[in-house]
mmCIF file of C-alpha atoms in Angstrom:
data_model
loop_
_atom_site.group_PDB
_atom_site.id
_atom_site.type_symbol
_atom_site.label_atom_id
_atom_site.label_comp_id
_atom_site.label_asym_id
_atom_site.label_seq_id
_atom_site.Cartn_x
_atom_site.Cartn_y
_atom_site.Cartn_z
ATOM 1 C CA UNK K 1 1.124 -26.518 19.902
ATOM 2 C CA UNK K 2 1.474 -24.672 16.607
ATOM 3 C CA UNK K 3 4.874 -26.310 16.063
ATOM 4 C CA UNK K 4 3.534 -29.784 16.799
ATOM 5 C CA UNK K 5 0.583 -29.245 14.468
ATOM 6 C CA UNK K 6 2.841 -28.149 11.653
ATOM 7 C CA UNK K 7 5.155 -31.162 12.102
ATOM 8 C CA UNK K 8 2.146 -33.509 12.112
ATOM 9 C CA UNK K 9 0.786 -31.820 8.999
ATOM 10 C CA UNK K 10 4.149 -32.109 7.216
ATOM 11 C CA UNK K 11 4.284 -35.804 8.100
ATOM 12 C CA UNK K 12 0.739 -36.310 6.802
ATOM 13 C CA UNK K 13 1.631 -34.485 3.594
ATOM 14 C CA UNK K 14 4.715 -36.588 2.970
ATOM 15 C CA UNK K 15 2.853 -39.794 3.782
ATOM 16 C CA UNK K 16 0.051 -38.908 1.379
ATOM 17 C CA UNK K 17 2.549 -37.885 -1.319
ATOM 18 C CA UNK K 18 4.346 -41.218 -0.960
ATOM 19 C CA UNK K 19 1.041 -43.045 -1.415
ATOM 20 C CA UNK K 20 0.175 -40.846 -4.407
ATOM 21 C CA UNK K 21 3.534 -41.361 -6.058
ATOM 22 C CA UNK K 22 3.038 -45.091 -5.760
ATOM 23 C CA UNK K 23 0.001 -44.737 -7.958
ATOM 24 C CA UNK K 24 1.766 -42.467 -10.420
ATOM 25 C CA UNK K 25 2.053 -45.332 -12.941
ATOM 26 C CA UNK K 26 -1.699 -45.408 -13.264
ATOM 27 C CA UNK K 27 -2.023 -41.850 -14.510
ATOM 28 C CA UNK K 28 -5.242 -41.191 -16.362
ATOM 29 C CA UNK K 29 -4.681 -39.625 -19.794
ATOM 30 C CA UNK K 30 -7.625 -37.321 -19.200
ATOM 31 C CA UNK K 31 -5.540 -35.606 -16.506
ATOM 32 C CA UNK K 32 -3.876 -33.563 -19.328
ATOM 33 C CA UNK K 33 -5.273 -31.149 -21.843
ATOM 34 C CA UNK K 34 -4.401 -31.077 -25.566
ATOM 35 C CA UNK K 35 -1.257 -28.995 -24.841
ATOM 36 C CA UNK K 36 -0.003 -31.583 -22.327
ATOM 37 C CA UNK K 37 -0.838 -29.330 -19.391
ATOM 38 C CA UNK K 38 -1.956 -30.917 -16.159
ATOM 39 C CA UNK K 39 -5.608 -30.148 -15.414
ATOM 40 C CA UNK K 40 -7.581 -30.168 -12.219
ATOM 41 C CA UNK K 41 -4.711 -29.889 -9.745
ATOM 42 C CA UNK K 42 -7.398 -28.605 -7.432
ATOM 43 C CA UNK K 43 -11.094 -28.739 -8.075
ATOM 44 C CA UNK K 44 -11.754 -25.060 -7.322
ATOM 45 C CA UNK K 45 -10.033 -21.671 -7.342
ATOM 46 C CA UNK K 46 -9.989 -21.760 -3.528
ATOM 47 C CA UNK K 47 -8.924 -24.546 -1.176
ATOM 48 C CA UNK K 48 -10.475 -23.271 2.074
ATOM 49 C CA UNK K 49 -9.397 -19.675 2.838
ATOM 50 C CA UNK K 50 -6.560 -19.489 0.313
ATOM 51 C CA UNK K 51 -6.461 -19.386 -3.446
ATOM 52 C CA UNK K 52 -5.130 -22.356 -5.455
ATOM 53 C CA UNK K 53 -3.217 -22.297 -8.752
ATOM 54 C CA UNK K 54 -6.495 -23.079 -10.534
ATOM 55 C CA UNK K 55 -8.027 -20.404 -12.716
ATOM 56 C CA UNK K 56 -11.297 -20.383 -14.535
ATOM 57 C CA UNK K 57 -11.477 -20.555 -18.352
ATOM 58 C CA UNK K 58 -11.693 -17.226 -20.187
ATOM 59 C CA UNK K 59 -15.009 -15.449 -19.851
ATOM 60 C CA UNK K 60 -16.194 -17.176 -16.683
ATOM 61 C CA UNK K 61 -18.008 -15.079 -14.033
ATOM 62 C CA UNK K 62 -17.997 -16.769 -10.654
ATOM 63 C CA UNK K 63 -20.349 -15.721 -7.861
ATOM 64 C CA UNK K 64 -19.081 -17.094 -4.551
ATOM 65 C CA UNK K 65 -20.434 -17.217 -1.045
ATOM 66 C CA UNK K 66 -18.165 -18.191 1.863
ATOM 67 C CA UNK K 67 -19.615 -18.726 5.264
ATOM 68 C CA UNK K 68 -18.185 -19.625 8.700
ATOM 69 C CA UNK K 69 -20.493 -20.524 11.579
ATOM 70 C CA UNK K 70 -19.797 -19.968 15.270
ATOM 71 C CA UNK K 71 -17.268 -21.967 17.257
ATOM 72 C CA UNK K 72 -17.938 -25.569 18.370
ATOM 73 C CA UNK K 73 -17.070 -24.578 21.972
ATOM 74 C CA UNK K 74 -20.341 -22.625 22.222
ATOM 75 C CA UNK K 75 -21.934 -26.044 22.749
ATOM 76 C CA UNK K 76 -25.483 -27.309 22.440
ATOM 77 C CA UNK K 77 -27.254 -24.126 23.569
ATOM 78 C CA UNK K 78 -25.805 -22.410 20.538
ATOM 79 C CA UNK K 79 -26.186 -25.615 18.452
ATOM 80 C CA UNK K 80 -22.396 -25.992 18.368
ATOM 81 C CA UNK K 81 -21.988 -22.667 16.626
ATOM 82 C CA UNK K 82 -24.686 -23.108 13.985
ATOM 83 C CA UNK K 83 -26.705 -20.357 15.676
ATOM 84 C CA UNK K 84 -23.837 -17.927 15.143
ATOM 85 C CA UNK K 85 -22.195 -15.509 15.478
ATOM 86 C CA UNK K 86 -21.236 -16.156 11.912
ATOM 87 C CA UNK K 87 -19.092 -14.433 9.246
ATOM 88 C CA UNK K 88 -19.821 -14.293 5.540
ATOM 89 C CA UNK K 89 -18.149 -13.216 2.312
ATOM 90 C CA UNK K 90 -19.740 -12.503 -1.043
ATOM 91 C CA UNK K 91 -17.613 -12.157 -4.138
ATOM 92 C CA UNK K 92 -17.546 -11.976 -8.008
ATOM 93 C CA UNK K 93 -14.531 -13.202 -9.869
ATOM 94 C CA UNK K 94 -14.106 -12.813 -13.630
ATOM 95 C CA UNK K 95 -11.502 -14.426 -15.842
ATOM 96 C CA UNK K 96 -10.298 -12.038 -18.516
ATOM 97 C CA UNK K 97 -8.119 -14.703 -20.076
ATOM 98 C CA UNK K 98 -7.318 -18.320 -19.173
ATOM 99 C CA UNK K 99 -4.327 -16.961 -17.261
ATOM 100 C CA UNK K 100 -5.777 -13.756 -15.710
ATOM 101 C CA UNK K 101 -8.584 -13.397 -13.211
ATOM 102 C CA UNK K 102 -9.806 -10.297 -11.368
ATOM 103 C CA UNK K 103 -12.346 -10.215 -8.576
ATOM 104 C CA UNK K 104 -14.126 -8.086 -6.018
ATOM 105 C CA UNK K 105 -15.473 -9.160 -2.697
ATOM 106 C CA UNK K 106 -17.027 -8.071 0.564
ATOM 107 C CA UNK K 107 -16.515 -9.755 3.936
ATOM 108 C CA UNK K 108 -18.582 -9.156 7.064
ATOM 109 C CA UNK K 109 -15.609 -9.183 9.466
ATOM 110 C CA UNK K 110 -14.387 -5.567 9.685
ATOM 111 C CA UNK K 111 -16.678 -4.934 6.727
ATOM 112 C CA UNK K 112 -13.798 -5.567 4.420
ATOM 113 C CA UNK K 113 -13.928 -4.935 0.718
ATOM 114 C CA UNK K 114 -11.300 -6.311 -1.593
ATOM 115 C CA UNK K 115 -10.192 -6.348 -5.260
ATOM 116 C CA UNK K 116 -7.656 -8.870 -6.500
ATOM 117 C CA UNK K 117 -5.770 -9.817 -9.605
ATOM 118 C CA UNK K 118 -4.457 -13.306 -10.136
ATOM 119 C CA UNK K 119 -2.146 -14.489 -12.836
ATOM 120 C CA UNK K 120 -1.139 -18.002 -13.745
ATOM 121 C CA UNK K 121 2.489 -17.919 -14.652
ATOM 122 C CA UNK K 122 3.330 -21.572 -15.337
ATOM 123 C CA UNK K 123 1.343 -24.723 -15.971
ATOM 124 C CA UNK K 124 2.574 -28.057 -14.783
ATOM 125 C CA UNK K 125 3.090 -30.159 -17.917
ATOM 126 C CA UNK K 126 3.235 -33.805 -18.827
ATOM 127 C CA UNK K 127 6.868 -33.279 -19.771
ATOM 128 C CA UNK K 128 8.979 -30.325 -18.742
ATOM 129 C CA UNK K 129 7.492 -27.932 -16.205
ATOM 130 C CA UNK K 130 7.050 -29.871 -12.944
ATOM 131 C CA UNK K 131 4.855 -27.364 -11.122
ATOM 132 C CA UNK K 132 2.117 -24.794 -11.658
ATOM 133 C CA UNK K 133 2.775 -21.272 -10.428
ATOM 134 C CA UNK K 134 0.269 -18.481 -9.867
ATOM 135 C CA UNK K 135 0.572 -15.008 -8.354
ATOM 136 C CA UNK K 136 -2.012 -12.912 -6.686
ATOM 137 C CA UNK K 137 -2.173 -9.354 -5.370
ATOM 138 C CA UNK K 138 -5.096 -7.802 -3.583
ATOM 139 C CA UNK K 139 -6.052 -4.494 -2.069
ATOM 140 C CA UNK K 140 -8.328 -4.698 0.952
ATOM 141 C CA UNK K 141 -10.309 -1.857 2.471
ATOM 142 C CA UNK K 142 -11.511 -1.912 6.051
ATOM 143 C CA UNK K 143 -14.932 -0.301 5.591
ATOM 144 C CA UNK K 144 -15.934 -0.517 9.286
ATOM 145 C CA UNK K 145 -15.979 2.671 11.375
ATOM 146 C CA UNK K 146 -13.359 3.111 14.104
ATOM 147 C CA UNK K 147 -14.921 1.360 17.145
ATOM 148 C CA UNK K 148 -12.889 3.419 19.633
ATOM 149 C CA UNK K 149 -13.463 6.832 18.001
ATOM 150 C CA UNK K 150 -16.238 7.794 20.448
ATOM 151 C CA UNK K 151 -13.906 7.111 23.399
ATOM 152 C CA UNK K 152 -10.698 8.653 22.162
ATOM 153 C CA UNK K 153 -12.186 11.359 19.986
ATOM 154 C CA UNK K 154 -9.798 10.307 17.211
ATOM 155 C CA UNK K 155 -10.939 8.494 14.072
ATOM 156 C CA UNK K 156 -8.097 6.348 12.727
ATOM 157 C CA UNK K 157 -10.092 5.698 9.601
ATOM 158 C CA UNK K 158 -10.546 9.385 8.724
ATOM 159 C CA UNK K 159 -7.811 8.937 6.087
ATOM 160 C CA UNK K 160 -8.462 6.303 3.391
ATOM 161 C CA UNK K 161 -4.906 5.038 3.318
ATOM 162 C CA UNK K 162 -5.188 3.984 6.981
ATOM 163 C CA UNK K 163 -7.930 1.560 5.918
ATOM 164 C CA UNK K 164 -5.845 -0.182 3.289
ATOM 165 C CA UNK K 165 -4.272 -3.577 3.632
ATOM 166 C CA UNK K 166 -2.393 -5.269 0.822
ATOM 167 C CA UNK K 167 -1.997 -8.988 0.281
ATOM 168 C CA UNK K 168 0.506 -10.754 -1.983
ATOM 169 C CA UNK K 169 0.288 -14.493 -2.525
ATOM 170 C CA UNK K 170 2.532 -16.812 -4.517
ATOM 171 C CA UNK K 171 1.269 -20.274 -5.250
ATOM 172 C CA UNK K 172 3.317 -23.275 -6.317
ATOM 173 C CA UNK K 173 1.449 -26.497 -6.781
ATOM 174 C CA UNK K 174 2.089 -29.953 -8.106
ATOM 175 C CA UNK K 175 -0.256 -32.757 -8.969
ATOM 176 C CA UNK K 176 1.525 -35.923 -7.915
ATOM 177 C CA UNK K 177 -0.914 -38.268 -9.620
ATOM 178 C CA UNK K 178 -4.590 -38.595 -10.434
ATOM 179 C CA UNK K 179 -5.497 -38.353 -6.804
ATOM 180 C CA UNK K 180 -3.068 -36.203 -4.855
ATOM 181 C CA UNK K 181 -2.086 -32.554 -5.219
ATOM 182 C CA UNK K 182 -0.191 -30.263 -2.893
ATOM 183 C CA UNK K 183 0.513 -26.518 -2.801
ATOM 184 C CA UNK K 184 3.060 -24.326 -1.110
ATOM 185 C CA UNK K 185 2.311 -20.593 -0.799
ATOM 186 C CA UNK K 186 4.502 -17.771 0.426
ATOM 187 C CA UNK K 187 2.333 -14.851 1.529
ATOM 188 C CA UNK K 188 2.817 -11.236 2.543
ATOM 189 C CA UNK K 189 0.221 -9.071 4.268
ATOM 190 C CA UNK K 190 0.916 -5.347 4.542
ATOM 191 C CA UNK K 191 -1.061 -3.083 6.890
ATOM 192 C CA UNK K 192 -0.663 0.676 6.140
ATOM 193 C CA UNK K 193 -1.576 1.373 9.756
ATOM 194 C CA UNK K 194 -0.935 -0.853 12.783
ATOM 195 C CA UNK K 195 -1.799 -0.179 16.405
ATOM 196 C CA UNK K 196 1.255 -0.398 18.642
ATOM 197 C CA UNK K 197 4.841 0.900 18.280
ATOM 198 C CA UNK K 198 6.159 -2.675 18.266
ATOM 199 C CA UNK K 199 3.641 -3.972 15.726
ATOM 200 C CA UNK K 200 5.093 -4.721 12.330
ATOM 201 C CA UNK K 201 3.314 -3.507 9.195
ATOM 202 C CA UNK K 202 4.470 -6.547 7.185
ATOM 203 C CA UNK K 203 3.393 -10.044 8.049
ATOM 204 C CA UNK K 204 4.985 -13.054 6.322
ATOM 205 C CA UNK K 205 3.352 -16.412 6.295
ATOM 206 C CA UNK K 206 3.511 -19.732 4.487
ATOM 207 C CA UNK K 207 0.492 -21.686 3.374
ATOM 208 C CA UNK K 208 0.446 -25.442 2.887
ATOM 209 C CA UNK K 209 -2.426 -27.052 1.035
ATOM 210 C CA UNK K 210 -3.301 -30.563 -0.117
ATOM 211 C CA UNK K 211 -6.109 -32.345 -1.854
ATOM 212 C CA UNK K 212 -6.714 -36.073 -2.021
ATOM 213 C CA UNK K 213 -9.346 -37.223 -4.463
ATOM 214 C CA UNK K 214 -11.013 -40.098 -2.654
ATOM 215 C CA UNK K 215 -13.879 -40.626 -5.079
ATOM 216 C CA UNK K 216 -14.795 -39.078 -8.397
ATOM 217 C CA UNK K 217 -17.117 -36.664 -6.610
ATOM 218 C CA UNK K 218 -15.329 -36.293 -3.309
ATOM 219 C CA UNK K 219 -11.929 -34.882 -2.351
ATOM 220 C CA UNK K 220 -10.471 -34.486 1.072
ATOM 221 C CA UNK K 221 -8.678 -31.192 1.539
ATOM 222 C CA UNK K 222 -6.328 -29.719 4.105
ATOM 223 C CA UNK K 223 -4.900 -26.236 4.539
ATOM 224 C CA UNK K 224 -2.485 -24.858 7.048
ATOM 225 C CA UNK K 225 -1.275 -21.270 7.375
ATOM 226 C CA UNK K 226 1.910 -20.792 9.371
ATOM 227 C CA UNK K 227 2.950 -17.309 10.464
ATOM 228 C CA UNK K 228 6.695 -16.940 10.231
ATOM 229 C CA UNK K 229 7.884 -14.183 12.558
ATOM 230 C CA UNK K 230 6.801 -12.143 15.545
ATOM 231 C CA UNK K 231 4.891 -9.284 13.944
ATOM 232 C CA UNK K 232 3.158 -8.124 17.135
ATOM 233 C CA UNK K 233 3.711 -8.181 20.921
ATOM 234 C CA UNK K 234 0.386 -10.131 20.931
ATOM 235 C CA UNK K 235 1.881 -12.752 18.526
ATOM 236 C CA UNK K 236 1.225 -15.576 20.966
ATOM 237 C CA UNK K 237 -2.439 -14.635 21.309
ATOM 238 C CA UNK K 238 -2.939 -15.220 17.590
ATOM 239 C CA UNK K 239 -2.720 -18.632 16.026
ATOM 240 C CA UNK K 240 -1.868 -20.490 12.816
ATOM 241 C CA UNK K 241 -4.986 -21.554 10.856
ATOM 242 C CA UNK K 242 -5.686 -25.238 10.268
ATOM 243 C CA UNK K 243 -8.562 -26.339 8.079
ATOM 244 C CA UNK K 244 -9.726 -29.817 7.131
ATOM 245 C CA UNK K 245 -12.534 -30.430 4.758
ATOM 246 C CA UNK K 246 -14.079 -32.046 1.712
ATOM 247 C CA UNK K 247 -14.861 -30.845 -1.786
ATOM 248 C CA UNK K 248 -18.152 -32.277 -2.972
ATOM 249 C CA UNK K 249 -18.600 -32.195 -6.735
ATOM 250 C CA UNK K 250 -21.999 -32.035 -8.313
ATOM 251 C CA UNK K 251 -22.770 -31.158 -11.872
ATOM 252 C CA UNK K 252 -21.104 -27.838 -12.541
ATOM 253 C CA UNK K 253 -20.643 -26.995 -8.859
ATOM 254 C CA UNK K 254 -18.129 -27.608 -6.187
ATOM 255 C CA UNK K 255 -19.439 -27.431 -2.621
ATOM 256 C CA UNK K 256 -16.632 -27.101 -0.112
ATOM 257 C CA UNK K 257 -17.395 -27.860 3.524
ATOM 258 C CA UNK K 258 -14.744 -27.882 6.221
ATOM 259 C CA UNK K 259 -13.794 -27.312 9.802
ATOM 260 C CA UNK K 260 -11.426 -24.420 10.480
ATOM 261 C CA UNK K 261 -10.259 -22.136 13.266
ATOM 262 C CA UNK K 262 -10.052 -19.135 10.871
ATOM 263 C CA UNK K 263 -13.418 -17.477 10.917
ATOM 264 C CA UNK K 264 -12.644 -14.139 9.281
ATOM 265 C CA UNK K 265 -12.446 -15.453 5.675
ATOM 266 C CA UNK K 266 -10.526 -12.544 4.106
ATOM 267 C CA UNK K 267 -6.821 -13.510 3.935
ATOM 268 C CA UNK K 268 -5.645 -10.093 5.139
ATOM 269 C CA UNK K 269 -7.204 -10.646 8.551
ATOM 270 C CA UNK K 270 -7.472 -14.438 8.797
ATOM 271 C CA UNK K 271 -3.657 -14.942 8.388
ATOM 272 C CA UNK K 272 -2.396 -12.572 11.123
ATOM 273 C CA UNK K 273 -5.352 -12.256 13.492
ATOM 274 C CA UNK K 274 -6.955 -15.613 13.978
ATOM 275 C CA UNK K 275 -7.401 -15.822 17.713
ATOM 276 C CA UNK K 276 -8.850 -19.273 18.368
ATOM 277 C CA UNK K 277 -7.309 -22.731 18.124
ATOM 278 C CA UNK K 278 -8.547 -26.256 17.625
ATOM 279 C CA UNK K 279 -7.257 -27.289 21.033
ATOM 280 C CA UNK K 280 -9.512 -24.778 22.857
ATOM 281 C CA UNK K 281 -12.563 -25.684 20.784
ATOM 282 C CA UNK K 282 -12.546 -22.495 18.743
ATOM 283 C CA UNK K 283 -12.947 -24.252 15.441
ATOM 284 C CA UNK K 284 -16.096 -23.984 13.385
ATOM 285 C CA UNK K 285 -17.933 -25.409 10.463
ATOM 286 C CA UNK K 286 -17.658 -23.451 7.219
ATOM 287 C CA UNK K 287 -18.550 -23.712 3.555
ATOM 288 C CA UNK K 288 -17.727 -22.146 0.185
ATOM 289 C CA UNK K 289 -20.186 -22.360 -2.636
ATOM 290 C CA UNK K 290 -19.844 -20.948 -6.122
ATOM 291 C CA UNK K 291 -21.881 -20.606 -9.271
ATOM 292 C CA UNK K 292 -20.006 -19.991 -12.491
ATOM 293 C CA UNK K 293 -21.615 -18.316 -15.498
ATOM 294 C CA UNK K 294 -20.080 -18.375 -18.967
ATOM 295 C CA UNK K 295 -20.656 -14.775 -20.037
ATOM 296 C CA UNK K 296 -18.870 -14.947 -23.402
ATOM 297 C CA UNK K 297 -21.098 -17.807 -24.607
ATOM 298 C CA UNK K 298 -22.705 -16.885 -27.906
ATOM 299 C CA UNK E 1 -18.840 -6.071 -22.772
ATOM 300 C CA UNK E 2 -15.196 -6.837 -23.400
ATOM 301 C CA UNK E 3 -14.324 -3.203 -23.044
ATOM 302 C CA UNK E 4 -16.043 -2.962 -19.655
ATOM 303 C CA UNK E 5 -13.985 -5.846 -18.349
ATOM 304 C CA UNK E 6 -10.779 -4.242 -19.645
ATOM 305 C CA UNK E 7 -11.672 -1.071 -17.692
ATOM 306 C CA UNK E 8 -12.386 -3.100 -14.563
ATOM 307 C CA UNK E 9 -9.085 -4.911 -14.974
ATOM 308 C CA UNK E 10 -7.228 -1.610 -15.381
ATOM 309 C CA UNK E 11 -8.893 -0.269 -12.222
ATOM 310 C CA UNK E 12 -8.051 -3.384 -10.235
ATOM 311 C CA UNK E 13 -4.422 -3.269 -11.493
ATOM 312 C CA UNK E 14 -4.118 0.419 -10.690
ATOM 313 C CA UNK E 15 -5.734 0.021 -7.311
ATOM 314 C CA UNK E 16 -3.442 -2.814 -6.424
ATOM 315 C CA UNK E 17 -0.092 -1.598 -7.573
ATOM 316 C CA UNK E 18 -0.254 2.178 -7.707
ATOM 317 C CA UNK E 19 -1.908 3.013 -4.365
ATOM 318 C CA UNK E 20 0.412 4.418 -1.766
ATOM 319 C CA UNK E 21 1.996 2.071 0.707
ATOM 320 C CA UNK E 22 2.592 3.389 4.258
ATOM 321 C CA UNK E 23 4.319 2.143 7.411
ATOM 322 C CA UNK E 24 2.324 3.932 10.067
ATOM 323 C CA UNK E 25 1.861 3.143 13.783
ATOM 324 C CA UNK E 26 -1.187 4.648 15.486
ATOM 325 C CA UNK E 27 0.604 4.981 18.816
ATOM 326 C CA UNK E 28 3.418 6.935 17.179
ATOM 327 C CA UNK E 29 0.995 9.309 15.409
ATOM 328 C CA UNK E 30 -1.121 9.866 18.569
ATOM 329 C CA UNK E 31 1.017 8.957 21.600
ATOM 330 C CA UNK E 32 -1.520 10.252 24.139
ATOM 331 C CA UNK E 33 -4.546 8.717 22.538
ATOM 332 C CA UNK E 34 -3.790 5.114 23.396
ATOM 333 C CA UNK E 35 -6.671 3.274 25.001
ATOM 334 C CA UNK E 36 -6.130 2.589 28.686
ATOM 335 C CA UNK E 37 -4.981 -0.803 29.843
ATOM 336 C CA UNK E 38 -7.568 -1.429 32.558
ATOM 337 C CA UNK E 39 -5.767 -4.326 34.234
ATOM 338 C CA UNK E 40 -3.470 -2.582 36.782
ATOM 339 C CA UNK E 41 -4.920 -2.101 40.320
ATOM 340 C CA UNK E 42 -4.186 1.628 40.018
ATOM 341 C CA UNK E 43 -7.076 1.861 37.479
ATOM 342 C CA UNK E 44 -10.227 2.293 39.534
ATOM 343 C CA UNK E 45 -13.212 0.108 38.661
ATOM 344 C CA UNK E 46 -15.498 2.859 37.343
ATOM 345 C CA UNK E 47 -17.183 3.201 33.987
ATOM 346 C CA UNK E 48 -15.225 6.322 33.061
ATOM 347 C CA UNK E 49 -11.828 5.023 34.150
ATOM 348 C CA UNK E 50 -12.025 1.416 33.009
ATOM 349 C CA UNK E 51 -15.234 -0.218 31.727
ATOM 350 C CA UNK E 52 -15.742 2.070 28.697
ATOM 351 C CA UNK E 53 -12.268 1.126 27.393
ATOM 352 C CA UNK E 54 -13.140 -2.576 27.556
ATOM 353 C CA UNK E 55 -16.464 -2.124 25.773
ATOM 354 C CA UNK E 56 -14.990 0.224 23.213
ATOM 355 C CA UNK E 57 -12.364 -2.319 22.208
ATOM 356 C CA UNK E 58 -14.442 -5.456 22.441
ATOM 357 C CA UNK E 59 -18.192 -4.763 22.071
ATOM 358 C CA UNK E 60 -19.159 -1.630 20.201
ATOM 359 C CA UNK E 61 -18.007 -2.679 16.757
ATOM 360 C CA UNK E 62 -21.166 -4.848 16.695
ATOM 361 C CA UNK E 63 -23.235 -3.472 19.582
ATOM 362 C CA UNK E 64 -23.459 0.096 18.288
ATOM 363 C CA UNK E 65 -26.554 2.165 17.592
ATOM 364 C CA UNK E 66 -26.470 1.547 13.876
ATOM 365 C CA UNK E 67 -25.889 -2.236 13.997
ATOM 366 C CA UNK E 68 -27.576 -3.188 17.247
ATOM 367 C CA UNK E 69 -26.547 -6.844 17.032
ATOM 368 C CA UNK E 70 -28.903 -8.935 19.184
ATOM 369 C CA UNK E 71 -30.818 -5.695 19.947
ATOM 370 C CA UNK E 72 -27.997 -4.745 22.246
ATOM 371 C CA UNK E 73 -26.235 -1.379 22.259
ATOM 372 C CA UNK E 74 -23.233 -0.752 24.489
ATOM 373 C CA UNK E 75 -22.184 2.773 23.693
ATOM 374 C CA UNK E 76 -23.128 4.670 26.826
ATOM 375 C CA UNK E 77 -22.912 4.259 30.613
ATOM 376 C CA UNK E 78 -26.667 3.728 30.895
ATOM 377 C CA UNK E 79 -26.760 1.109 28.155
ATOM 378 C CA UNK E 80 -23.843 -0.880 29.668
ATOM 379 C CA UNK E 81 -25.288 -0.549 33.175
ATOM 380 C CA UNK E 82 -28.742 -1.831 32.282
ATOM 381 C CA UNK E 83 -27.252 -4.907 30.545
ATOM 382 C CA UNK E 84 -24.701 -5.531 33.273
ATOM 383 C CA UNK E 85 -27.569 -5.614 35.811
ATOM 384 C CA UNK E 86 -28.642 -8.905 34.200
ATOM 385 C CA UNK E 87 -26.868 -12.224 34.610
ATOM 386 C CA UNK E 88 -26.715 -12.541 30.811
ATOM 387 C CA UNK E 89 -23.897 -10.024 30.581
ATOM 388 C CA UNK E 90 -21.464 -11.712 33.018
ATOM 389 C CA UNK E 91 -22.358 -15.196 31.806
ATOM 390 C CA UNK E 92 -21.515 -14.234 28.256
ATOM 391 C CA UNK E 93 -18.157 -12.608 28.939
ATOM 392 C CA UNK E 94 -17.273 -15.446 31.362
ATOM 393 C CA UNK E 95 -18.308 -17.905 28.633
ATOM 394 C CA UNK E 96 -20.464 -19.903 31.042
ATOM 395 C CA UNK E 97 -21.904 -23.108 29.513
ATOM 396 C CA UNK E 98 -25.386 -22.400 28.084
ATOM 397 C CA UNK E 99 -24.653 -18.729 27.442
ATOM 398 C CA UNK E 100 -23.717 -17.070 24.152
ATOM 399 C CA UNK E 101 -19.971 -16.428 24.618
ATOM 400 C CA UNK E 102 -18.964 -12.844 23.842
ATOM 401 C CA UNK E 103 -16.984 -11.388 22.290
ATOM 402 C CA UNK E 104 -16.608 -14.067 19.586
ATOM 403 C CA UNK E 105 -13.164 -15.657 19.290
ATOM 404 C CA UNK E 106 -10.966 -15.727 22.352
ATOM 405 C CA UNK E 107 -12.879 -13.281 24.571
ATOM 406 C CA UNK E 108 -11.887 -10.831 27.234
ATOM 407 C CA UNK E 109 -8.722 -11.144 29.328
ATOM 408 C CA UNK E 110 -9.252 -12.609 32.831
ATOM 409 C CA UNK E 111 -8.144 -9.341 34.414
ATOM 410 C CA UNK E 112 -10.678 -7.376 32.323
ATOM 411 C CA UNK E 113 -13.456 -9.722 33.538
ATOM 412 C CA UNK E 114 -12.288 -9.302 37.138
ATOM 413 C CA UNK E 115 -12.431 -5.504 36.714
ATOM 414 C CA UNK E 116 -15.963 -5.732 35.418
ATOM 415 C CA UNK E 117 -16.991 -8.032 38.295
ATOM 416 C CA UNK E 118 -15.541 -5.554 40.779
ATOM 417 C CA UNK E 119 -17.447 -2.753 39.050
ATOM 418 C CA UNK E 120 -20.747 -4.658 39.236
ATOM 419 C CA UNK E 121 -20.156 -5.620 42.898
ATOM 420 C CA UNK E 122 -19.491 -1.963 43.735
ATOM 421 C CA UNK E 123 -22.791 -0.910 42.289
ATOM 422 C CA UNK E 124 -21.634 0.016 38.796
ATOM 423 C CA UNK E 125 -20.249 3.556 39.449
ATOM 424 C CA UNK E 126 -19.999 5.936 36.516
#
């Protein structure tokens, strides 16, 4: 299933890119800034769960709320998941320079806290550099208490280092025209402590993302996270994450609404431990909203 | 203001890159502490031998005395027993249409549900 989905998605990506390249001749000049750098490859700093190569201008403080409702398979009695159980993330991101952003966040699943640093290495340019490249590293802390401590008498989270999970994310994106952008992201999640002897501490994954600007105020987005090797004996019980959605642009805001099977939000858990699939109805509605403040404004 | 952000940036950088990185396995550190796999027939269907391991791994992270999600706590024998005496409990873990499926996500393994059913049929022994 996962394999079929990824092939379908690759086909969809290549088809969309072919369409987009056809319209390349009609590139809008406003797609570049004064330095000839491509702007608005994506409309926001996140696509669905993953970061994009976009960074905010220097001095922007971004307050974000991400929310995932319950699964559709819970049917009408649970209003197709809208009654919950839901997960939520609050976060604050601040851009120190145009190329460097830091942020802190808190997610309800496993009560995870995180800090990240994101750096934009290359800008795609009108001539020369064909892609944009950004790098991100984050430290995540599982703030929940050990749920099995009262049974085993052992608290796995008695030591802080056991709570730590690191996440490294490379992003390579290209805007193929005024309407279509795509992103490829190698990712590494490192757990300081894993459960079983055969569990791996390092989890490698590849993220694929795409945005198609259908209207000035509406883009269609897609994101797929593919796990690359068997990091746990339970590997088959976890699944790749597929998300399809839209970015709705209003004045100064981007409202992202989507359907996804990854309900945990934080990358360090949503990449390796998503346990539902679209085929069994375990996908849910989710949204990301953000409000950006310009704190350096005189 | 600028200085504060520089300090925050330094902390984030330090936290991200300088913290220690470990490759630990809980089973290797505590080989005898592993939670029991309740599925084999040799594990008797009692609260102490089986049911508490299922609830510990699947329920109490939300249904504990400090969080009390849905006003439900599943930390002790009495608490689990009183809920399991209602149809709500089995319907939720069996994900019956019209019930609130629990736990969220994929849910319990079929053999864990069978063990719980046997436990209830046998009068929920401690």
